[in-house]
Short mmCIF file of C-alpha atoms in Angstrom, two decimals:
data_model
loop_
_atom_site.label_atom_id
_atom_site.label_comp_id
_atom_site.label_asym_id
_atom_site.label_seq_id
_atom_site.Cartn_x
_atom_site.Cartn_y
_atom_site.Cartn_z
CA UNK A 71 -43.28 -2.55 -43.17
CA UNK A 72 -40.73 -2.53 -46.05
CA UNK A 73 -42.11 -4.63 -49.39
CA UNK A 74 -39.56 -7.36 -50.10
CA UNK A 75 -39.97 -9.30 -53.60
CA UNK A 76 -38.70 -12.55 -52.13
CA UNK A 77 -40.97 -12.59 -49.27
CA UNK A 78 -44.10 -11.71 -51.51
CA UNK A 79 -43.27 -14.60 -53.95
CA UNK A 80 -42.50 -17.10 -50.88
CA UNK A 81 -46.14 -15.59 -49.50
CA UNK A 82 -48.15 -16.25 -52.91
CA UNK A 83 -46.59 -19.53 -53.40
CA UNK A 84 -47.74 -20.84 -50.03
CA UNK A 85 -51.27 -19.32 -50.42
CA UNK A 86 -53.83 -20.86 -53.38
CA UNK A 87 -55.84 -17.54 -53.00
CA UNK A 88 -52.91 -15.30 -53.39
CA UNK A 89 -51.68 -17.12 -56.40
CA UNK A 90 -55.44 -16.54 -58.11
CA UNK A 91 -55.01 -13.18 -57.15
CA UNK A 92 -51.74 -12.39 -58.77
CA UNK A 93 -52.96 -14.09 -62.17
CA UNK A 94 -56.04 -12.06 -61.88
CA UNK A 95 -54.08 -8.59 -61.67
CA UNK A 96 -51.53 -9.93 -64.06
CA UNK A 97 -54.37 -10.57 -66.76
CA UNK A 98 -56.82 -7.37 -65.92
CA UNK A 99 -53.90 -4.78 -66.00
CA UNK A 100 -51.66 -6.78 -68.11
CA UNK A 101 -48.40 -6.52 -65.99
CA UNK A 102 -45.65 -8.16 -65.54
CA UNK A 103 -45.27 -10.94 -62.76
CA UNK A 104 -42.97 -8.17 -60.65
CA UNK A 105 -45.35 -5.19 -60.82
CA UNK A 106 -48.09 -7.36 -60.39
CA UNK A 107 -46.55 -8.57 -57.00
CA UNK A 108 -46.13 -4.92 -55.81
CA UNK A 109 -49.80 -4.36 -56.51
CA UNK A 110 -50.86 -7.40 -54.74
CA UNK A 111 -48.74 -6.40 -51.61
CA UNK A 112 -50.39 -2.88 -51.67
CA UNK A 113 -53.72 -4.32 -51.98
CA UNK A 114 -53.63 -7.39 -49.55
CA UNK A 115 -50.56 -7.17 -47.02
CA UNK A 116 -49.70 -3.47 -46.65
CA UNK A 117 -51.27 -1.40 -43.69
CA UNK A 118 -53.37 -4.28 -41.44
CA UNK A 119 -54.32 -6.44 -45.10
CA UNK A 120 -55.71 -9.92 -44.63
CA UNK A 121 -52.31 -11.45 -45.18
CA UNK A 122 -49.70 -8.79 -43.33
CA UNK A 123 -49.38 -11.08 -40.28
CA UNK A 124 -48.27 -14.17 -43.00
CA UNK A 125 -45.91 -11.66 -44.46
CA UNK A 126 -44.04 -10.86 -41.53
CA UNK A 127 -43.81 -14.22 -40.20
CA UNK A 128 -41.63 -15.12 -43.29
#
C-alpha cells in the first residue's frame, strides 16, 4: 500500500478522531500539515493500522 496525500486528506476530513490526531501531531512536533499527514499515515494506517480499511476504500 502506497502513501497518497489526497487520500489521507480525504480520510482525515471524513473522520473527526483523525482530524484531532492530526492537529495534535502538528502541535506536539511542530510539523507542517504535509509532514504531519505522512506521520499520521505511518502511525494509524500503514501495516494493519486501525484506519487501513477506510484508507483502502477511498
